[in-house]
Amino acid sequence: DDDDVDDVRASYYEGGVILEDADEADEADEDAVTPPSLRAVPRSIPGLAQATRFLKIAGPVCFLNSIKVLFVASLVQAVTAISPASSAANGVMTAIYFFFAVMGDGVSQAAQTFLPPVLGSRRATGTAAMLLIAAAGLGALNAVASAGVALAMPGLFTKSAEVVAIMAECAPAMSVALLLHTASMGSEGCLLAARDMRFMSFCYAPNAALAYWTLTVCVGSFGMGASALWVALAQFHACRLVANGVRMFVLPGRGSPLRRKLAE
């Protein structure tokens, strides 16, 4: 019967199409899970223009990070020299501080991601302000949480009554430092997004030197002990936030880096 023959042919045809589709799907899956060969990685030496462009960004960032490392290391060394108990308490408080401080890095990265597309327009100011307001909110949460850990759960870190007392003394200043840190890191991310490296490089060293002077005065003249570190660090973040804020929002017109488009 011709109808039966046609049905059989149609069945074979449909089965062949299904098998062919299945084979193509298997090949696609194999291609999807097969890692790229190292031979496919391009190998070339950057040209002078590319290297110069990279160093214009990487050089100042490396300088800023070096200032941060030297500054924080000098603060820690000065407080550690006070007494073994201060050294132990400072070690615990530093661990708590940096556990919560990572949020500042996230805000800085967010600024460097979302701000460049709107630089040079009026939206840049609003975007930067929104990022800093969000950073201030995160900073408040960090301040409360860090103080809670230091004051309510010191037994997680030490059983020494002297160390616990020093931790309680340092907790308020450390909380203020964290409160300011997230927003100041956000302002730094905004300036990094605008490639305002010259201003940041100019401000960092004097700010760090001023904060270290504050530390020496607090320890030498006021006998503050380990809490002097956190007072100096809070001052550093406050000065950085104010300086960056003035740079972004107070300078008129083209003086603000937010009103300039990035060079291609």
PDB file of C-alpha atoms in Angstrom:
ATOM      1  CA  ASP A   1       0.000   0.000   0.000  1.00  0.00           C
ATOM      2  CA  ASP A   2       1.395   3.425  -0.976  1.00  0.00           C
ATOM      3  CA  ASP A   3       0.183   5.053   2.244  1.00  0.00           C
ATOM      4  CA  ASP A   4       2.036   2.485   4.373  1.00  0.00           C
ATOM      5  CA  VAL A   5       5.213   3.021   2.349  1.00  0.00           C
ATOM      6  CA  ASP A   6       4.933   6.785   2.843  1.00  0.00           C
ATOM      7  CA  ASP A   7       4.430   6.340   6.598  1.00  0.00           C
ATOM      8  CA  VAL A   8       7.530   4.133   6.826  1.00  0.00           C
ATOM      9  CA  ARG A   9       9.591   6.641   4.845  1.00  0.00           C
ATOM     10  CA  ALA A  10       8.361   9.471   7.063  1.00  0.00           C
ATOM     11  CA  SER A  11       9.280   7.499  10.193  1.00  0.00           C
ATOM     12  CA  TYR A  12      12.777   6.813   8.875  1.00  0.00           C
ATOM     13  CA  TYR A  13      13.163  10.464   7.942  1.00  0.00           C
ATOM     14  CA  GLU A  14      12.044  11.698  11.340  1.00  0.00           C
ATOM     15  CA  GLY A  15      14.322   9.203  13.089  1.00  0.00           C
ATOM     16  CA  GLY A  16      17.279  10.330  10.994  1.00  0.00           C
ATOM     17  CA  VAL A  17      16.599  13.961  11.793  1.00  0.00           C
ATOM     18  CA  ILE A  18      16.365  13.178  15.508  1.00  0.00           C
ATOM     19  CA  LEU A  19      19.622  11.202  15.451  1.00  0.00           C
ATOM     20  CA  GLU A  20      21.351  13.952  13.506  1.00  0.00           C
ATOM     21  CA  ASP A  21      20.157  16.556  15.989  1.00  0.00           C
ATOM     22  CA  ALA A  22      21.346  14.387  18.858  1.00  0.00           C
ATOM     23  CA  ASP A  23      24.790  14.012  17.263  1.00  0.00           C
ATOM     24  CA  GLU A  24      25.037  17.767  16.765  1.00  0.00           C
ATOM     25  CA  ALA A  25      24.013  18.334  20.402  1.00  0.00           C
ATOM     26  CA  ASP A  26      26.680  15.897  21.600  1.00  0.00           C
ATOM     27  CA  GLU A  27      29.307  17.689  19.508  1.00  0.00           C
ATOM     28  CA  ALA A  28      28.171  21.038  20.923  1.00  0.00           C
ATOM     29  CA  ASP A  29      28.428  19.688  24.487  1.00  0.00           C
ATOM     30  CA  GLU A  30      31.923  18.394  23.782  1.00  0.00           C
ATOM     31  CA  ASP A  31      32.943  21.783  22.402  1.00  0.00           C
ATOM     32  CA  ALA A  32      31.433  23.524  25.434  1.00  0.00           C
ATOM     33  CA  VAL A  33      33.346  21.492  28.017  1.00  0.00           C
ATOM     34  CA  THR A  34      36.624  21.244  26.127  1.00  0.00           C
ATOM     35  CA  PRO A  35      39.060  23.774  27.615  1.00  0.00           C
ATOM     36  CA  PRO A  36      40.891  26.026  25.176  1.00  0.00           C
ATOM     37  CA  SER A  37      44.317  24.911  24.150  1.00  0.00           C
ATOM     38  CA  LEU A  38      47.280  26.881  25.419  1.00  0.00           C
ATOM     39  CA  ARG A  39      48.477  27.016  21.848  1.00  0.00           C
ATOM     40  CA  ALA A  40      45.519  29.274  21.088  1.00  0.00           C
ATOM     41  CA  VAL A  41      46.603  31.873  23.658  1.00  0.00           C
ATOM     42  CA  PRO A  42      48.052  34.841  21.770  1.00  0.00           C
ATOM     43  CA  ARG A  43      51.676  35.573  22.537  1.00  0.00           C
ATOM     44  CA  SER A  44      52.923  39.050  21.821  1.00  0.00           C
ATOM     45  CA  ILE A  45      54.949  41.804  23.413  1.00  0.00           C
ATOM     46  CA  PRO A  46      52.947  44.961  24.128  1.00  0.00           C
ATOM     47  CA  GLY A  47      53.871  47.935  22.051  1.00  0.00           C
ATOM     48  CA  LEU A  48      55.256  51.146  23.482  1.00  0.00           C
ATOM     49  CA  ALA A  49      51.858  52.879  23.384  1.00  0.00           C
ATOM     50  CA  GLN A  50      50.144  50.002  25.239  1.00  0.00           C
ATOM     51  CA  ALA A  51      52.912  49.794  27.839  1.00  0.00           C
ATOM     52  CA  THR A  52      52.822  53.549  28.400  1.00  0.00           C
ATOM     53  CA  ARG A  53      49.054  53.512  28.835  1.00  0.00           C
ATOM     54  CA  PHE A  54      49.311  50.645  31.335  1.00  0.00           C
ATOM     55  CA  LEU A  55      52.061  52.340  33.350  1.00  0.00           C
ATOM     56  CA  LYS A  56      50.103  55.596  33.545  1.00  0.00           C
ATOM     57  CA  ILE A  57      47.459  53.705  35.509  1.00  0.00           C
ATOM     58  CA  ALA A  58      49.479  50.977  37.235  1.00  0.00           C
ATOM     59  CA  GLY A  59      52.324  53.253  38.334  1.00  0.00           C
ATOM     60  CA  PRO A  60      50.255  55.659  40.471  1.00  0.00           C
ATOM     61  CA  VAL A  61      48.129  52.807  41.840  1.00  0.00           C
ATOM     62  CA  CYS A  62      51.310  50.987  42.896  1.00  0.00           C
ATOM     63  CA  PHE A  63      52.546  54.189  44.548  1.00  0.00           C
ATOM     64  CA  LEU A  64      49.277  54.653  46.447  1.00  0.00           C
ATOM     65  CA  ASN A  65      49.264  51.048  47.652  1.00  0.00           C
ATOM     66  CA  SER A  66      52.890  51.389  48.774  1.00  0.00           C
ATOM     67  CA  ILE A  67      51.959  54.451  50.833  1.00  0.00           C
ATOM     68  CA  LYS A  68      49.082  52.498  52.392  1.00  0.00           C
ATOM     69  CA  VAL A  69      51.312  49.567  53.324  1.00  0.00           C
ATOM     70  CA  LEU A  70      54.036  51.753  54.827  1.00  0.00           C
ATOM     71  CA  PHE A  71      51.512  53.912  56.658  1.00  0.00           C
ATOM     72  CA  VAL A  72      49.584  51.047  58.261  1.00  0.00           C
ATOM     73  CA  ALA A  73      52.804  49.179  59.077  1.00  0.00           C
ATOM     74  CA  SER A  74      54.207  52.255  60.838  1.00  0.00           C
ATOM     75  CA  LEU A  75      51.025  52.646  62.897  1.00  0.00           C
ATOM     76  CA  VAL A  76      51.020  48.995  63.912  1.00  0.00           C
ATOM     77  CA  GLN A  77      54.736  49.070  64.801  1.00  0.00           C
ATOM     78  CA  ALA A  78      54.320  52.148  66.970  1.00  0.00           C
ATOM     79  CA  VAL A  79      51.438  50.658  68.963  1.00  0.00           C
ATOM     80  CA  THR A  80      53.076  47.229  69.219  1.00  0.00           C
ATOM     81  CA  ALA A  81      56.071  48.834  70.917  1.00  0.00           C
ATOM     82  CA  ILE A  82      53.927  50.098  73.812  1.00  0.00           C
ATOM     83  CA  SER A  83      53.508  46.755  75.602  1.00  0.00           C
ATOM     84  CA  PRO A  84      52.928  43.047  74.924  1.00  0.00           C
ATOM     85  CA  ALA A  85      49.271  43.417  75.921  1.00  0.00           C
ATOM     86  CA  SER A  86      48.828  46.312  73.494  1.00  0.00           C
ATOM     87  CA  SER A  87      50.461  44.240  70.800  1.00  0.00           C
ATOM     88  CA  ALA A  88      48.090  41.330  71.451  1.00  0.00           C
ATOM     89  CA  ALA A  89      44.993  43.542  71.579  1.00  0.00           C
ATOM     90  CA  ASN A  90      46.058  45.394  68.471  1.00  0.00           C
ATOM     91  CA  GLY A  91      46.500  42.100  66.623  1.00  0.00           C
ATOM     92  CA  VAL A  92      42.924  41.104  67.450  1.00  0.00           C
ATOM     93  CA  MET A  93      41.470  44.517  66.591  1.00  0.00           C
ATOM     94  CA  THR A  94      43.383  44.615  63.307  1.00  0.00           C
ATOM     95  CA  ALA A  95      41.976  41.212  62.361  1.00  0.00           C
ATOM     96  CA  ILE A  96      38.431  42.408  63.131  1.00  0.00           C
ATOM     97  CA  TYR A  97      38.987  45.651  61.241  1.00  0.00           C
ATOM     98  CA  PHE A  98      40.246  44.036  58.048  1.00  0.00           C
ATOM     99  CA  PHE A  99      37.513  41.398  58.156  1.00  0.00           C
ATOM    100  CA  PHE A 100      34.930  44.156  57.728  1.00  0.00           C
ATOM    101  CA  ALA A 101      37.103  46.513  55.660  1.00  0.00           C
ATOM    102  CA  VAL A 102      36.815  44.313  52.554  1.00  0.00           C
ATOM    103  CA  MET A 103      33.440  45.956  51.858  1.00  0.00           C
ATOM    104  CA  GLY A 104      35.327  49.142  51.064  1.00  0.00           C
ATOM    105  CA  ASP A 105      37.212  47.375  48.291  1.00  0.00           C
ATOM    106  CA  GLY A 106      33.903  46.177  46.838  1.00  0.00           C
ATOM    107  CA  VAL A 107      32.513  49.717  46.807  1.00  0.00           C
ATOM    108  CA  SER A 108      35.682  50.976  45.133  1.00  0.00           C
ATOM    109  CA  GLN A 109      35.384  48.302  42.445  1.00  0.00           C
ATOM    110  CA  ALA A 110      31.713  49.174  41.929  1.00  0.00           C
ATOM    111  CA  ALA A 111      32.647  52.821  41.374  1.00  0.00           C
ATOM    112  CA  GLN A 112      35.279  51.838  38.820  1.00  0.00           C
ATOM    113  CA  THR A 113      32.695  49.693  37.020  1.00  0.00           C
ATOM    114  CA  PHE A 114      29.629  51.938  36.901  1.00  0.00           C
ATOM    115  CA  LEU A 115      31.139  55.423  36.777  1.00  0.00           C
ATOM    116  CA  PRO A 116      33.273  55.427  33.574  1.00  0.00           C
ATOM    117  CA  PRO A 117      30.311  55.139  31.124  1.00  0.00           C
ATOM    118  CA  VAL A 118      28.718  58.327  32.508  1.00  0.00           C
ATOM    119  CA  LEU A 119      31.852  60.431  33.020  1.00  0.00           C
ATOM    120  CA  GLY A 120      31.595  63.789  31.302  1.00  0.00           C
ATOM    121  CA  SER A 121      27.827  64.030  31.794  1.00  0.00           C
ATOM    122  CA  ARG A 122      25.601  65.317  34.566  1.00  0.00           C
ATOM    123  CA  ARG A 123      24.770  61.741  35.497  1.00  0.00           C
ATOM    124  CA  ALA A 124      28.320  61.257  36.778  1.00  0.00           C
ATOM    125  CA  THR A 125      27.751  63.463  39.813  1.00  0.00           C
ATOM    126  CA  GLY A 126      24.540  61.659  40.734  1.00  0.00           C
ATOM    127  CA  THR A 127      26.127  58.240  40.247  1.00  0.00           C
ATOM    128  CA  ALA A 128      29.112  59.138  42.430  1.00  0.00           C
ATOM    129  CA  ALA A 129      26.844  60.594  45.123  1.00  0.00           C
ATOM    130  CA  MET A 130      24.666  57.471  45.117  1.00  0.00           C
ATOM    131  CA  LEU A 131      27.747  55.248  45.483  1.00  0.00           C
ATOM    132  CA  LEU A 132      29.032  57.287  48.415  1.00  0.00           C
ATOM    133  CA  ILE A 133      25.647  57.261  50.152  1.00  0.00           C
ATOM    134  CA  ALA A 134      25.465  53.484  49.786  1.00  0.00           C
ATOM    135  CA  ALA A 135      29.049  53.242  51.050  1.00  0.00           C
ATOM    136  CA  ALA A 136      28.155  55.331  54.092  1.00  0.00           C
ATOM    137  CA  GLY A 137      25.310  52.939  54.866  1.00  0.00           C
ATOM    138  CA  LEU A 138      27.615  49.941  54.595  1.00  0.00           C
ATOM    139  CA  GLY A 139      30.146  51.737  56.746  1.00  0.00           C
ATOM    140  CA  ALA A 140      27.550  52.228  59.474  1.00  0.00           C
ATOM    141  CA  LEU A 141      26.741  48.516  59.429  1.00  0.00           C
ATOM    142  CA  ASN A 142      30.462  47.701  59.586  1.00  0.00           C
ATOM    143  CA  ALA A 143      30.939  50.033  62.543  1.00  0.00           C
ATOM    144  CA  VAL A 144      28.119  48.489  64.565  1.00  0.00           C
ATOM    145  CA  ALA A 145      29.032  44.891  63.716  1.00  0.00           C
ATOM    146  CA  SER A 146      32.755  45.328  64.429  1.00  0.00           C
ATOM    147  CA  ALA A 147      32.081  46.978  67.780  1.00  0.00           C
ATOM    148  CA  GLY A 148      29.702  44.164  68.629  1.00  0.00           C
ATOM    149  CA  VAL A 149      32.351  41.539  67.932  1.00  0.00           C
ATOM    150  CA  ALA A 150      35.045  43.364  69.897  1.00  0.00           C
ATOM    151  CA  LEU A 151      32.877  44.186  72.919  1.00  0.00           C
ATOM    152  CA  ALA A 152      30.490  41.241  73.123  1.00  0.00           C
ATOM    153  CA  MET A 153      32.704  38.369  71.962  1.00  0.00           C
ATOM    154  CA  PRO A 154      36.289  39.008  73.077  1.00  0.00           C
ATOM    155  CA  GLY A 155      36.437  35.460  74.403  1.00  0.00           C
ATOM    156  CA  LEU A 156      36.695  34.219  70.835  1.00  0.00           C
ATOM    157  CA  PHE A 157      40.197  35.698  70.675  1.00  0.00           C
ATOM    158  CA  THR A 158      41.672  35.873  74.180  1.00  0.00           C
ATOM    159  CA  LYS A 159      41.108  35.048  77.857  1.00  0.00           C
ATOM    160  CA  SER A 160      43.399  37.776  79.143  1.00  0.00           C
ATOM    161  CA  ALA A 161      41.492  40.406  81.120  1.00  0.00           C
ATOM    162  CA  GLU A 162      44.117  43.041  80.281  1.00  0.00           C
ATOM    163  CA  VAL A 163      43.834  42.382  76.533  1.00  0.00           C
ATOM    164  CA  VAL A 164      40.033  42.441  76.740  1.00  0.00           C
ATOM    165  CA  ALA A 165      40.177  45.816  78.517  1.00  0.00           C
ATOM    166  CA  ILE A 166      42.416  47.267  75.799  1.00  0.00           C
ATOM    167  CA  MET A 167      40.068  45.903  73.116  1.00  0.00           C
ATOM    168  CA  ALA A 168      37.145  47.651  74.787  1.00  0.00           C
ATOM    169  CA  GLU A 169      39.171  50.872  74.885  1.00  0.00           C
ATOM    170  CA  CYS A 170      39.976  50.622  71.148  1.00  0.00           C
ATOM    171  CA  ALA A 171      36.520  49.556  69.933  1.00  0.00           C
ATOM    172  CA  PRO A 172      34.890  53.029  69.631  1.00  0.00           C
ATOM    173  CA  ALA A 173      37.746  54.519  67.591  1.00  0.00           C
ATOM    174  CA  MET A 174      37.974  51.403  65.428  1.00  0.00           C
ATOM    175  CA  SER A 175      34.241  51.638  64.713  1.00  0.00           C
ATOM    176  CA  VAL A 176      34.604  55.260  63.625  1.00  0.00           C
ATOM    177  CA  ALA A 177      37.520  54.277  61.385  1.00  0.00           C
ATOM    178  CA  LEU A 178      35.377  51.596  59.719  1.00  0.00           C
ATOM    179  CA  LEU A 179      32.454  53.995  59.430  1.00  0.00           C
ATOM    180  CA  LEU A 180      34.654  56.374  57.424  1.00  0.00           C
ATOM    181  CA  HIS A 181      36.663  53.721  55.584  1.00  0.00           C
ATOM    182  CA  THR A 182      33.928  52.426  53.289  1.00  0.00           C
ATOM    183  CA  ALA A 183      32.914  55.880  52.050  1.00  0.00           C
ATOM    184  CA  SER A 184      36.524  57.021  51.686  1.00  0.00           C
ATOM    185  CA  MET A 185      37.296  53.912  49.643  1.00  0.00           C
ATOM    186  CA  GLY A 186      34.250  54.689  47.509  1.00  0.00           C
ATOM    187  CA  SER A 187      35.550  58.200  46.876  1.00  0.00           C
ATOM    188  CA  GLU A 188      38.932  56.742  45.968  1.00  0.00           C
ATOM    189  CA  GLY A 189      37.237  54.374  43.517  1.00  0.00           C
ATOM    190  CA  CYS A 190      35.465  57.328  41.882  1.00  0.00           C
ATOM    191  CA  LEU A 191      38.760  59.130  41.339  1.00  0.00           C
ATOM    192  CA  LEU A 192      40.382  55.947  40.055  1.00  0.00           C
ATOM    193  CA  ALA A 193      37.495  55.579  37.604  1.00  0.00           C
ATOM    194  CA  ALA A 194      38.117  59.165  36.430  1.00  0.00           C
ATOM    195  CA  ARG A 195      41.884  58.460  36.168  1.00  0.00           C
ATOM    196  CA  ASP A 196      42.618  61.380  38.511  1.00  0.00           C
ATOM    197  CA  MET A 197      45.945  59.848  39.522  1.00  0.00           C
ATOM    198  CA  ARG A 198      47.907  63.068  39.899  1.00  0.00           C
ATOM    199  CA  PHE A 199      45.597  64.444  42.581  1.00  0.00           C
ATOM    200  CA  MET A 200      45.539  61.184  44.523  1.00  0.00           C
ATOM    201  CA  SER A 201      49.320  60.817  44.391  1.00  0.00           C
ATOM    202  CA  PHE A 202      49.720  64.403  45.588  1.00  0.00           C
ATOM    203  CA  CYS A 203      47.367  63.966  48.573  1.00  0.00           C
ATOM    204  CA  TYR A 204      48.280  60.525  49.899  1.00  0.00           C
ATOM    205  CA  ALA A 205      51.725  61.109  51.369  1.00  0.00           C
ATOM    206  CA  PRO A 206      50.838  64.340  53.273  1.00  0.00           C
ATOM    207  CA  ASN A 207      47.670  62.717  54.615  1.00  0.00           C
ATOM    208  CA  ALA A 208      49.608  59.681  55.839  1.00  0.00           C
ATOM    209  CA  ALA A 209      52.282  61.888  57.416  1.00  0.00           C
ATOM    210  CA  LEU A 210      49.624  63.963  59.198  1.00  0.00           C
ATOM    211  CA  ALA A 211      47.946  60.833  60.570  1.00  0.00           C
ATOM    212  CA  TYR A 212      51.274  59.488  61.830  1.00  0.00           C
ATOM    213  CA  TRP A 213      51.928  62.807  63.566  1.00  0.00           C
ATOM    214  CA  THR A 214      48.518  62.488  65.223  1.00  0.00           C
ATOM    215  CA  LEU A 215      49.494  59.007  66.435  1.00  0.00           C
ATOM    216  CA  THR A 216      52.717  60.264  68.012  1.00  0.00           C
ATOM    217  CA  VAL A 217      50.897  63.138  69.737  1.00  0.00           C
ATOM    218  CA  CYS A 218      48.160  60.837  71.073  1.00  0.00           C
ATOM    219  CA  VAL A 219      50.690  58.351  72.442  1.00  0.00           C
ATOM    220  CA  GLY A 220      53.331  60.806  73.648  1.00  0.00           C
ATOM    221  CA  SER A 221      51.244  63.710  74.929  1.00  0.00           C
ATOM    222  CA  PHE A 222      47.911  62.137  75.859  1.00  0.00           C
ATOM    223  CA  GLY A 223      48.974  58.609  76.780  1.00  0.00           C
ATOM    224  CA  MET A 224      46.169  57.045  74.768  1.00  0.00           C
ATOM    225  CA  GLY A 225      47.852  53.696  74.236  1.00  0.00           C
ATOM    226  CA  ALA A 226      46.652  51.284  71.555  1.00  0.00           C
ATOM    227  CA  SER A 227      43.525  53.308  70.776  1.00  0.00           C
ATOM    228  CA  ALA A 228      45.763  56.008  69.264  1.00  0.00           C
ATOM    229  CA  LEU A 229      46.230  53.803  66.204  1.00  0.00           C
ATOM    230  CA  TRP A 230      42.520  53.846  65.444  1.00  0.00           C
ATOM    231  CA  VAL A 231      42.225  57.583  66.080  1.00  0.00           C
ATOM    232  CA  ALA A 232      45.002  58.184  63.548  1.00  0.00           C
ATOM    233  CA  LEU A 233      43.455  55.783  61.059  1.00  0.00           C
ATOM    234  CA  ALA A 234      40.032  57.402  61.418  1.00  0.00           C
ATOM    235  CA  GLN A 235      41.626  60.793  60.809  1.00  0.00           C
ATOM    236  CA  PHE A 236      43.330  59.452  57.681  1.00  0.00           C
ATOM    237  CA  HIS A 237      40.028  58.191  56.251  1.00  0.00           C
ATOM    238  CA  ALA A 238      38.219  61.417  57.185  1.00  0.00           C
ATOM    239  CA  CYS A 239      40.830  63.601  55.482  1.00  0.00           C
ATOM    240  CA  ARG A 240      40.823  61.378  52.402  1.00  0.00           C
ATOM    241  CA  LEU A 241      37.030  61.475  52.173  1.00  0.00           C
ATOM    242  CA  VAL A 242      36.892  65.252  52.563  1.00  0.00           C
ATOM    243  CA  ALA A 243      39.675  65.895  50.056  1.00  0.00           C
ATOM    244  CA  ASN A 244      38.186  63.539  47.467  1.00  0.00           C
ATOM    245  CA  GLY A 245      34.688  64.919  48.048  1.00  0.00           C
ATOM    246  CA  VAL A 246      35.862  68.488  47.500  1.00  0.00           C
ATOM    247  CA  ARG A 247      37.673  67.375  44.359  1.00  0.00           C
ATOM    248  CA  MET A 248      34.559  65.719  42.933  1.00  0.00           C
ATOM    249  CA  PHE A 249      31.646  67.861  44.073  1.00  0.00           C
ATOM    250  CA  VAL A 250      32.902  71.337  45.028  1.00  0.00           C
ATOM    251  CA  LEU A 251      35.205  72.244  42.149  1.00  0.00           C
ATOM    252  CA  PRO A 252      33.167  74.037  39.468  1.00  0.00           C
ATOM    253  CA  GLY A 253      32.661  72.907  35.887  1.00  0.00           C
ATOM    254  CA  ARG A 254      35.546  71.145  34.231  1.00  0.00           C
ATOM    255  CA  GLY A 255      37.610  71.311  37.415  1.00  0.00           C
ATOM    256  CA  SER A 256      35.862  68.192  38.687  1.00  0.00           C
ATOM    257  CA  PRO A 257      37.200  64.921  37.260  1.00  0.00           C
ATOM    258  CA  LEU A 258      33.601  63.692  37.007  1.00  0.00           C
ATOM    259  CA  ARG A 259      32.905  66.239  34.268  1.00  0.00           C
ATOM    260  CA  ARG A 260      35.688  64.978  31.995  1.00  0.00           C
ATOM    261  CA  LYS A 261      35.335  62.034  29.663  1.00  0.00           C
ATOM    262  CA  LEU A 262      38.036  59.398  29.684  1.00  0.00           C
ATOM    263  CA  ALA A 263      40.564  59.690  26.886  1.00  0.00           C
ATOM    264  CA  GLU A 264      40.399  56.811  24.435  1.00  0.00           C
TER     265      GLU A 264
END
